[in-house]
Coordinates of C-alpha atoms in Angstrom, one line a residue:
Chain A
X1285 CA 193.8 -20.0 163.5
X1286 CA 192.5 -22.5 166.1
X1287 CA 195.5 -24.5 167.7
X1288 CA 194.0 -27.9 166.1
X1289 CA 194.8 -26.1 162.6
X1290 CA 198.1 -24.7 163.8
X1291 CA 198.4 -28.6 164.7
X1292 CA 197.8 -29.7 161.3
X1293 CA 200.8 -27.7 159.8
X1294 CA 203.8 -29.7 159.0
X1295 CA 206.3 -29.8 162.4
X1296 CA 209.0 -28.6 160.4
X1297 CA 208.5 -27.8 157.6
X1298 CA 207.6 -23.7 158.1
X1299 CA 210.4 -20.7 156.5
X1300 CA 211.4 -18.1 158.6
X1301 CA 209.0 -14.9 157.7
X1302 CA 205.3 -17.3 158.1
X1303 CA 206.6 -18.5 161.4
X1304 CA 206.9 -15.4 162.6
X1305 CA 204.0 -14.3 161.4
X1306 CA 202.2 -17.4 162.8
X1307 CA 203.8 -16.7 165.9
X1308 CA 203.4 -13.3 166.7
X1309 CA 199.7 -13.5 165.8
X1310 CA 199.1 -16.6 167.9
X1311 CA 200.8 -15.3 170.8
X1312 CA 199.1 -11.6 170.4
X1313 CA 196.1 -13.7 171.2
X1314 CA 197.2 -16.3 174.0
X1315 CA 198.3 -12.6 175.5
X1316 CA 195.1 -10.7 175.2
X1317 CA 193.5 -14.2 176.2
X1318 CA 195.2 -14.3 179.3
X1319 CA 195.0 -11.0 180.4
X1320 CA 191.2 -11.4 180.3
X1321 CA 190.7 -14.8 182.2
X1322 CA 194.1 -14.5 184.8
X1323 CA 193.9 -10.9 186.7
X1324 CA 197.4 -12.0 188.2
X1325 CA 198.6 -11.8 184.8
X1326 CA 197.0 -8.5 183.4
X1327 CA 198.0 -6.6 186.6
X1328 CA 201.7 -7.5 185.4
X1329 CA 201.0 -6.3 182.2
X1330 CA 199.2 -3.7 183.0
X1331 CA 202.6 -2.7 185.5
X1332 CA 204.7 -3.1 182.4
X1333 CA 202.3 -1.1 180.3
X1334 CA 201.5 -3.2 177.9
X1335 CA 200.0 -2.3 174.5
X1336 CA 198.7 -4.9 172.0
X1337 CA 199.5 -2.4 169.2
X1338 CA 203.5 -1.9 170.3
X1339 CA 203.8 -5.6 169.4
X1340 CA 205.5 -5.4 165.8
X1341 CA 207.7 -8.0 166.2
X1342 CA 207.6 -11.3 167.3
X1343 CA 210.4 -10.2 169.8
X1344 CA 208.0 -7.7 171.6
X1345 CA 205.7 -10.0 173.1
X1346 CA 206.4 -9.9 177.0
X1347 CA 207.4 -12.5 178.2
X1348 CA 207.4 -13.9 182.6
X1349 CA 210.4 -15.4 184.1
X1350 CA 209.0 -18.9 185.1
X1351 CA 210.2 -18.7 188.2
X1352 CA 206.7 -17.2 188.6
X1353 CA 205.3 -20.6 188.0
X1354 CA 206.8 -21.2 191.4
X1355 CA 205.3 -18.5 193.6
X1356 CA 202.3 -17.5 192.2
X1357 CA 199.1 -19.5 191.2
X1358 CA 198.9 -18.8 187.4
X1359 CA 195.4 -19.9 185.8
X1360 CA 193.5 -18.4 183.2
X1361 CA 190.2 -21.2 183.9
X1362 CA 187.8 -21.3 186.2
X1363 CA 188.8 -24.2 189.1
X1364 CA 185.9 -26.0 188.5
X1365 CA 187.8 -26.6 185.0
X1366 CA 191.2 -27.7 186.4
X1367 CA 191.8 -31.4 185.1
X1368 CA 194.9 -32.0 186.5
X1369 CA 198.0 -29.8 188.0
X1370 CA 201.8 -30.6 186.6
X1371 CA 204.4 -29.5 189.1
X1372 CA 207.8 -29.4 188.3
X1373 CA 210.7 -31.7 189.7
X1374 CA 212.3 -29.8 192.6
X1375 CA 215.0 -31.4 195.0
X1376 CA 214.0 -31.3 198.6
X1377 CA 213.2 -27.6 199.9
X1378 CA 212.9 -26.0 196.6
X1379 CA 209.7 -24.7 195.7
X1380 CA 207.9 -26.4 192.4
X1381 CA 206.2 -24.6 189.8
X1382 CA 202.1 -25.7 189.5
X1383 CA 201.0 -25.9 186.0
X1384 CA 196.9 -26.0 185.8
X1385 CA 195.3 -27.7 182.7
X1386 CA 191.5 -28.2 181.5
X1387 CA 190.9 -31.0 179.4
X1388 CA 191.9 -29.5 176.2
X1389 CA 195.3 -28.0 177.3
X1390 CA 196.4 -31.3 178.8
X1391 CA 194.9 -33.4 175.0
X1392 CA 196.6 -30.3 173.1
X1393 CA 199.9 -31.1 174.8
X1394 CA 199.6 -35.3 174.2
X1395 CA 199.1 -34.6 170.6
X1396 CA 201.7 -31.7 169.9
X1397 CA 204.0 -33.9 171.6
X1398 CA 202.6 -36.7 169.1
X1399 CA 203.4 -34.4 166.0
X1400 CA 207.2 -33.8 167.3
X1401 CA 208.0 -37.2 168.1
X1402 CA 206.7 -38.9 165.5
X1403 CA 208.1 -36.5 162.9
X1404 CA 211.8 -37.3 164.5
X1405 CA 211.5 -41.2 165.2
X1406 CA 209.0 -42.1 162.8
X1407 CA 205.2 -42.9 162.7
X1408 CA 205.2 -46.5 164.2
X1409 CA 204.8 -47.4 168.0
X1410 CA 208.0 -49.5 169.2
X1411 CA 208.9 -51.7 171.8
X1412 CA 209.9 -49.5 174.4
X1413 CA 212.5 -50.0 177.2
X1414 CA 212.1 -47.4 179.8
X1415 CA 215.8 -46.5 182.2
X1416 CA 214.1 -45.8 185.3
X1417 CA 212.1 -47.9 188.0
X1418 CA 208.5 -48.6 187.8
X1419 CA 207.6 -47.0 191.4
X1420 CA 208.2 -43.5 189.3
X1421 CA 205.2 -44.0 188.1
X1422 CA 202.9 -46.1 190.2
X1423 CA 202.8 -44.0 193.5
X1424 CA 199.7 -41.6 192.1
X1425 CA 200.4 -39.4 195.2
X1426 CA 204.3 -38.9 194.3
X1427 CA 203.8 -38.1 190.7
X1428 CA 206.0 -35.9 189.4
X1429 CA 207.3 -34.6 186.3
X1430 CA 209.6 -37.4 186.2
X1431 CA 206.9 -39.9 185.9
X1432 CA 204.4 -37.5 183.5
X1433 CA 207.6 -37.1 181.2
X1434 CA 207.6 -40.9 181.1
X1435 CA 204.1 -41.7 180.6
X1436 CA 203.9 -39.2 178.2
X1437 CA 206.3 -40.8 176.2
X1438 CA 204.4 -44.3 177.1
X1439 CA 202.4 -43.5 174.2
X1440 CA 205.0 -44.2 171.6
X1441 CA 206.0 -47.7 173.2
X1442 CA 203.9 -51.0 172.4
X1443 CA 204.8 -53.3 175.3
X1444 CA 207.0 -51.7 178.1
X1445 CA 209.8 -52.6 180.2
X1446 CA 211.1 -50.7 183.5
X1447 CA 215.3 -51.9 182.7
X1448 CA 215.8 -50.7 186.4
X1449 CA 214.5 -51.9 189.8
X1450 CA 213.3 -49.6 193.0
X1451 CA 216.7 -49.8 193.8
X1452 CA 218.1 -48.7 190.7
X1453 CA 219.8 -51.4 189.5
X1454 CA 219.9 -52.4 185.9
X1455 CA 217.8 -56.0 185.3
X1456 CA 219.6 -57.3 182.7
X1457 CA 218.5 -60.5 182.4
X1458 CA 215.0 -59.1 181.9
X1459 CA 216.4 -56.4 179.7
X1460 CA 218.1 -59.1 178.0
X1461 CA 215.0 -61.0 177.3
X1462 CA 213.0 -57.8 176.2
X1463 CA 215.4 -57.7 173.3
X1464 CA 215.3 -61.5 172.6
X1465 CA 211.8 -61.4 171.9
X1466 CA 211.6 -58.3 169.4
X1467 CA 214.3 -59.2 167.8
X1468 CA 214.2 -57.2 164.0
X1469 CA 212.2 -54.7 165.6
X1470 CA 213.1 -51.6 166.4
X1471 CA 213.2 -50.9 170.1
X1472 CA 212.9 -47.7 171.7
X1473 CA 214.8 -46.7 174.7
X1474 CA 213.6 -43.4 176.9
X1475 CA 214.7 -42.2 180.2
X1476 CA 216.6 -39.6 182.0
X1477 CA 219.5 -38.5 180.6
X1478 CA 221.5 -39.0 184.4
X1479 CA 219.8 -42.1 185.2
X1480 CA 220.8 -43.5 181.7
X1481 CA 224.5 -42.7 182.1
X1482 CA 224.3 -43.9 186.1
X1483 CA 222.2 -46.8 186.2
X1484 CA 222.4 -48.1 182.8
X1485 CA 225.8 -47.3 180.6
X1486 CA 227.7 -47.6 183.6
X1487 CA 226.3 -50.9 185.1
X1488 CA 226.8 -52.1 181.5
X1489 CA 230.7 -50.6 181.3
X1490 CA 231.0 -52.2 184.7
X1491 CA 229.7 -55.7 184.3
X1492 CA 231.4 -55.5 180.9
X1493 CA 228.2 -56.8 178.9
X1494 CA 227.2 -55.5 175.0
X1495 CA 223.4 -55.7 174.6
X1496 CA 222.5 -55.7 170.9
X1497 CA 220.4 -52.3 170.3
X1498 CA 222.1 -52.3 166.7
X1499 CA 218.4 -51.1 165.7
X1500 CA 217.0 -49.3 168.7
X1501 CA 216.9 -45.1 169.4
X1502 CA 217.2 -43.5 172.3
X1503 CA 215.3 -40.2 173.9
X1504 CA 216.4 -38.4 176.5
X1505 CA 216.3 -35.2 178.3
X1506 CA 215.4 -33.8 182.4
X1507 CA 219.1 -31.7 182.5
X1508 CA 222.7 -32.2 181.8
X1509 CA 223.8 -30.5 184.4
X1510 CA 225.7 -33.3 186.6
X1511 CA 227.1 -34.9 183.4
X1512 CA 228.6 -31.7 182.5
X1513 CA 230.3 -31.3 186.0
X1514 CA 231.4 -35.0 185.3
X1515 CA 232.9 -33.3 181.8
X1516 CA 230.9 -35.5 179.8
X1517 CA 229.7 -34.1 176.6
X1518 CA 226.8 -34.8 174.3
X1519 CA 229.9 -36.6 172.0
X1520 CA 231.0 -38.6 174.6
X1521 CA 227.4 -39.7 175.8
X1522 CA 226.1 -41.1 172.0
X1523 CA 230.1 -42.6 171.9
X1524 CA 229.9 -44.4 175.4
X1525 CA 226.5 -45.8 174.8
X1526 CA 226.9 -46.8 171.1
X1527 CA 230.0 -48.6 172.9
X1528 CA 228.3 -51.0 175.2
X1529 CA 225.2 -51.1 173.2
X1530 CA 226.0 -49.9 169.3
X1531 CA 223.2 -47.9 169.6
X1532 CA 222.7 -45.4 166.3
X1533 CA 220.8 -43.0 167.3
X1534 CA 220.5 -41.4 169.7
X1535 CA 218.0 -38.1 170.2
X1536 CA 218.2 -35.5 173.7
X1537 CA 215.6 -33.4 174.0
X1538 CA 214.8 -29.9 175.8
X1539 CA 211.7 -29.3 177.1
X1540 CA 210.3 -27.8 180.7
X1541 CA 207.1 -28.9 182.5
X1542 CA 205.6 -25.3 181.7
X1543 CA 205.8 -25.8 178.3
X1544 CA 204.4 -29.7 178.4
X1545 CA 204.6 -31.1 174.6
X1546 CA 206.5 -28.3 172.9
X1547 CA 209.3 -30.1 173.1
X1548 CA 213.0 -29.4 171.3
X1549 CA 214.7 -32.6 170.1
X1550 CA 217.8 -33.5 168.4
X1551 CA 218.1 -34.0 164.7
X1552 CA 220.3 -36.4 162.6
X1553 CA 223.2 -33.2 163.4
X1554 CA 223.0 -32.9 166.9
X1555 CA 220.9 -29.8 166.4
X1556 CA 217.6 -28.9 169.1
X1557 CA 214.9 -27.6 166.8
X1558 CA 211.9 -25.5 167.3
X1559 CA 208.8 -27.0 166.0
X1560 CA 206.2 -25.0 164.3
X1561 CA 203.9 -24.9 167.4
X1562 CA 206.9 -23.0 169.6
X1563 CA 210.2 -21.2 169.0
X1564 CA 213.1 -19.8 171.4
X1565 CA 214.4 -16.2 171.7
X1566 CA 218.1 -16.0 172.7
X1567 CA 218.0 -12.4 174.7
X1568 CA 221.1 -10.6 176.6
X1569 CA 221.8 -10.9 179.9
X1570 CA 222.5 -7.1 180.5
X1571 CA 219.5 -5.5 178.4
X1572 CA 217.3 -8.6 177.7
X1573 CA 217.9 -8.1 173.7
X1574 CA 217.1 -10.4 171.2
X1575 CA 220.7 -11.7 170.9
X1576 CA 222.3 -12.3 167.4
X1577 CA 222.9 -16.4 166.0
X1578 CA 226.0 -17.3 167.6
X1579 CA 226.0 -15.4 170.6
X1580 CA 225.2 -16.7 174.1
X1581 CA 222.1 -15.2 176.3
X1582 CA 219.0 -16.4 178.3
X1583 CA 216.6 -18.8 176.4
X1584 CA 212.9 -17.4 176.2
X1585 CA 210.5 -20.6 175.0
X1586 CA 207.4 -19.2 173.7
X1587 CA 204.7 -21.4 172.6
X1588 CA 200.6 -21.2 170.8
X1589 CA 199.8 -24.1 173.4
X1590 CA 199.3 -23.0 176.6
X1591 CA 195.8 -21.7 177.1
X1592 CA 194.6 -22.9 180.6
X1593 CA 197.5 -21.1 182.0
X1594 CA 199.8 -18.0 181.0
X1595 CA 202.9 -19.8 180.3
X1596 CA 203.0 -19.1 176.4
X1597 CA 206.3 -16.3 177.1
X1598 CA 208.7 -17.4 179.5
X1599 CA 212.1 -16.6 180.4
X1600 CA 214.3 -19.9 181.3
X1601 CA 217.2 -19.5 183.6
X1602 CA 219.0 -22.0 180.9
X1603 CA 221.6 -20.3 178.8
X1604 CA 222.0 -21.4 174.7
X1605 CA 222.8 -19.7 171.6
X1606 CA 221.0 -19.8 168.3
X1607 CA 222.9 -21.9 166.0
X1608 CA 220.9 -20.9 162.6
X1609 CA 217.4 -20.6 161.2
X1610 CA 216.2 -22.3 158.3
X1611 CA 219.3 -24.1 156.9
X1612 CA 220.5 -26.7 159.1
X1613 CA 221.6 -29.6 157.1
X1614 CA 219.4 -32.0 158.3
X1615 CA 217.0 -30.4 156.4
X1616 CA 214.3 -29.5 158.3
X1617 CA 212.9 -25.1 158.9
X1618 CA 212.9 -23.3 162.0
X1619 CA 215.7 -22.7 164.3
X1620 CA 218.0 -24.7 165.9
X1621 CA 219.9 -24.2 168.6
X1622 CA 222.1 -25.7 171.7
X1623 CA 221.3 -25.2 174.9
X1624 CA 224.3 -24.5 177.6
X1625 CA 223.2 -25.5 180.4
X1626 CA 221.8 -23.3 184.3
X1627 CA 222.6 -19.7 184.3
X1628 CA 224.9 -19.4 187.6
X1629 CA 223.4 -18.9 190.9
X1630 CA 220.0 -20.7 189.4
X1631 CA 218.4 -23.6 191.1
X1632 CA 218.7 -26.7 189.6
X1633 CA 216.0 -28.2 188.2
X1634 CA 214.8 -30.7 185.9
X1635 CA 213.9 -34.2 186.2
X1636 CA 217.7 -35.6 185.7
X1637 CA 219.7 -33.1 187.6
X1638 CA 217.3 -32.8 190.6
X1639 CA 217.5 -36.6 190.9
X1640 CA 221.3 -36.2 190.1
X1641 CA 222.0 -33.9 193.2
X1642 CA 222.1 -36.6 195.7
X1643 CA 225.0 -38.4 193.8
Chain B
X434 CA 175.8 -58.8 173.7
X435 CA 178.5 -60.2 171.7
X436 CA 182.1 -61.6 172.8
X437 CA 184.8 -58.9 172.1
X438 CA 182.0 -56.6 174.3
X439 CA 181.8 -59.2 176.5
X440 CA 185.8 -58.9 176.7
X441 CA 185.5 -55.3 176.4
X442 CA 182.8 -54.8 179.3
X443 CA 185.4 -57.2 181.7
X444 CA 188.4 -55.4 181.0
X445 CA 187.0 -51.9 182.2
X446 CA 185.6 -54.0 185.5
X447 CA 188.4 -55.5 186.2
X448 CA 190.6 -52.8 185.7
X449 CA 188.0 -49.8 187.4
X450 CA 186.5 -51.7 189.9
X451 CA 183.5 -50.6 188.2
X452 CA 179.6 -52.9 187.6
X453 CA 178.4 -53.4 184.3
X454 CA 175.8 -49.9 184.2
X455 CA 178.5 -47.8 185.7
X456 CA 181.7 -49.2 182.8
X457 CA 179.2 -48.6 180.1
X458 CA 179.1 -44.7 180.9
X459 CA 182.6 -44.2 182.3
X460 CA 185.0 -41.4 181.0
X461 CA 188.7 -40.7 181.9
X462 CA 189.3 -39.5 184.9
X463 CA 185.9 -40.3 186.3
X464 CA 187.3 -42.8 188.6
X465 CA 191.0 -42.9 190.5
X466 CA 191.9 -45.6 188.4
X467 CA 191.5 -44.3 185.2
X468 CA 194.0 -42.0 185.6
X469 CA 197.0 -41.2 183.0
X470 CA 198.8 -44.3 184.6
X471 CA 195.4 -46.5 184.7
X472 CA 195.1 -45.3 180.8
X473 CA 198.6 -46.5 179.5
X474 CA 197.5 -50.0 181.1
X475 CA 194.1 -50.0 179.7
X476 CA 195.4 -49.4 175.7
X477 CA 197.7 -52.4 176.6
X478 CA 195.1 -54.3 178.2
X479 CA 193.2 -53.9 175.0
X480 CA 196.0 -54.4 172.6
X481 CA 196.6 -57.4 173.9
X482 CA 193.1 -58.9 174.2
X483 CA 192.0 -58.2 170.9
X484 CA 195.6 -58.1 169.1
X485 CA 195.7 -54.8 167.5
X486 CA 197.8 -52.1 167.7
X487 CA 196.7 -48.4 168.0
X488 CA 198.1 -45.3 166.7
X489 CA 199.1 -42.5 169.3
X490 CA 196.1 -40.3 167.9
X491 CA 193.6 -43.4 169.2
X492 CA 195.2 -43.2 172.4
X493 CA 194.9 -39.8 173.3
X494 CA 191.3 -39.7 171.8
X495 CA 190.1 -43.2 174.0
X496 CA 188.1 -40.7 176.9
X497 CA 185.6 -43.0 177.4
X498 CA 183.9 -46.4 177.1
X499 CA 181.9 -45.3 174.2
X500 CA 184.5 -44.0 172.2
X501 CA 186.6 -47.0 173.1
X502 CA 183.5 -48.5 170.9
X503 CA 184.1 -46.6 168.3
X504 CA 188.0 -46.6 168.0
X505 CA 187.9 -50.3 167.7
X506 CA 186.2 -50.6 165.3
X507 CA 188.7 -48.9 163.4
X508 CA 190.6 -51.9 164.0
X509 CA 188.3 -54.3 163.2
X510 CA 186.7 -55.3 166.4
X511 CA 183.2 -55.2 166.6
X512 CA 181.6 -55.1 170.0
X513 CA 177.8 -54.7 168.6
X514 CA 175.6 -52.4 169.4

């Protein structure tokens, strides 16, 4: 299957035993792709001795720790193909992964991400208020995956708003205004899940001011990691907002620059679902097994995107648990799961909590 | 050359930095400023010149001037030949 095809199956809509049939056929073949066009990457599975015909279960494939992304330069195209290289958010003096895409990996990504999205929110581009400050994305030179995570998600917003300054502090009275004028329409807010609890529920607690998203949603991901030393919970984060802004909905999502577009967001139930075009492995720490639902381990992300590069198996350093496959009750296939947060001793990373350390 | 090309034609000069000849074979990414950043402002350049609104799909498939042409028209903008 050609990954437009895979595209054209429903998000969510595929049982347990063809998904991991799509899977492990699509990845035996990203595999055997890679270890052709990136010698860095068949030299490690030639090291592990790896055998196409060993593979019988989806759980076989091998999978890189993506802390490789980091040191090595992983790229299964030519250079004269590289369109454009993602690097990952890093605080100062840690080293950033380098993602290299052609032309089709980078369109591939826009409209997997497309498929995901508008399966969760709904079909129709919004008004879109983005928490974060327009120099994120206008220094070409600084662009990180903080400002690729927003313009990728530019896409779903007709007419845009930066509700933060360069300073970080919340314009209301423009926000204010944004809302005025699409009043009955339904906005849509994006940012960073630490900026949005920083720089805009907290300016709004503070200043003691209720803006009316009574219709809006809200995506965000990049890392919980500082809200959960702060002891807030996912809970408490929908609660607070819906507070000062009686938000409804509001959707986090999961999702690493080395896996661009195969995002994981939240349904209706709190739940982060794997889309048909990816799915998540929960392994053991001690032994690397394929953990059972329920119990904690290492998140693997595997995905039938990546072809430019060999990021299609990778071990996170995030710890989750599977939660169920199948029968959640919003409805929709495929597993669902929660993600804990950084294993101990890993760096932090992600667009929220690297920007969250110097708090 | 009609008036939404017209329109059309100005909005990629402007925008580029670009003559006439050289707008009329430009694809993404051929020049700095038609970049992912110089792309999200040229969809909204274009929504709001000619009043339409795109679907995602359009966005991501707008590489180039020519098939700028040819996604209009979709939405009812006809820039001629």
């Amino acid at each position: 299957m050609t990954y437009d095809e895979i595209l054209n199956l429903e998000p969510f809509a595929i049982g347990r035993e063809e998904k991991r049939r799509l899977m492990t056929a699509g990845l035996s073949e990203l595999t055997r792709h890679h270890q052709q066009q990136c010698s860095l990457y068949g030299r490690m599975l030639d090291t592990i001795g790896y055998q196409e015909s060993a593979v019988k279960e989806l759980e076989d494939m091998p999978f890189l720790p993506v802390r490789l992304f980091k040191e090595l330069e992983l790229k299964s195209i030519p250079q004269e193909d590289v369109f454009k290289v993602m690097t990952s958010s890093g605080t100062s003096g840690q080293q950033v992964s380098r993602i290299f895409l052609d032309r089709e990996t980078a369109g591939n990504q826009q409209k997997t991400l497309v498929r995901i999205f508008e399966s969760m929110t709904g079909a129709k581009r919004m008004p879109m208020i983005i928490v974060d400050c327009p120099s994120v994305v206008k220094n070409r030179a600084m662009f990180s995956a903080r400002g690729a995570g927003i313009l990728g998600f530019s896409m779903f917003g007709r007419k845009r708003i930066y509700a933060l300054d360069d300073d970080m502090h919340l314009q209301l009275d423009a926000v204010r205004a944004f809302i005025d004028e699409h009043a009955g329409e339904r906005i849509f807010l994006f940012g960073f899940t630490f900026m949005i609890w920083q720089h805009f529920y907290r300016a709004l607690k503070e200043s003691g001011v209720h803006l009316d998203l009574r219709n809006a949603v809200l995506v965000h991901g990049g890392g919980w990691k500082k809200l959960e030393q702060e002891a807030v919970s996912p809970e408490e984060f929908r609660s607070a907002l819906r507070e000062v802004t009686g938000i409804p909905r509001v959707v986090n999502y999961y999702g690493m620059v080395e896996q661009t577009g195969c995002i994981y967001m939240e349904c209706e139930a709190g739940h982060l679902h794997a889309s048909t075009y990816s799915d998540v492995i929960v392994r053991r720490g001690n032994d690397f097994s394929p953990a059972a639902i329920g119990e904690k381990g290492i998140l693997q992300v595997v995905s039938l995107l990546p072809h430019s590069y060999p990021g299609h198996s990778m071990l996170t350093e995030d710890e989750g648990v599977l939660l169920g496959e199948d029968d959640c009750p919003c409805g929709r296939k495929g597993k669902y799961f929660k993600v804990l947060g950084r294993l101990k001793n890993a760096e932090l990373r992600g667009c929220s909590d690297t920007y969250a350390a110097r708090f | 050359m009609n008036d939404n090309m017209k329109k059309y034609l100005e909005v990629f000069e402007t925008m580029f930095q670009v003559d006439e000849a050289k707008a009329k074979t430009l694809n993404y990414q051929d020049v700095v400023a038609w970049d992912s950043i110089g792309h999200m402002d040229l969809i909204a350049t274009l929504e709001d010149t000619f009043d339409i609104e795109m679907e995602t799909n359009d966005i991501i498939d707008f590489s180039s001037f020519a098939k700028g042409v040819e996604i209009l028209r979709k939405y009812g903008i006809d820039l001629g030949e």
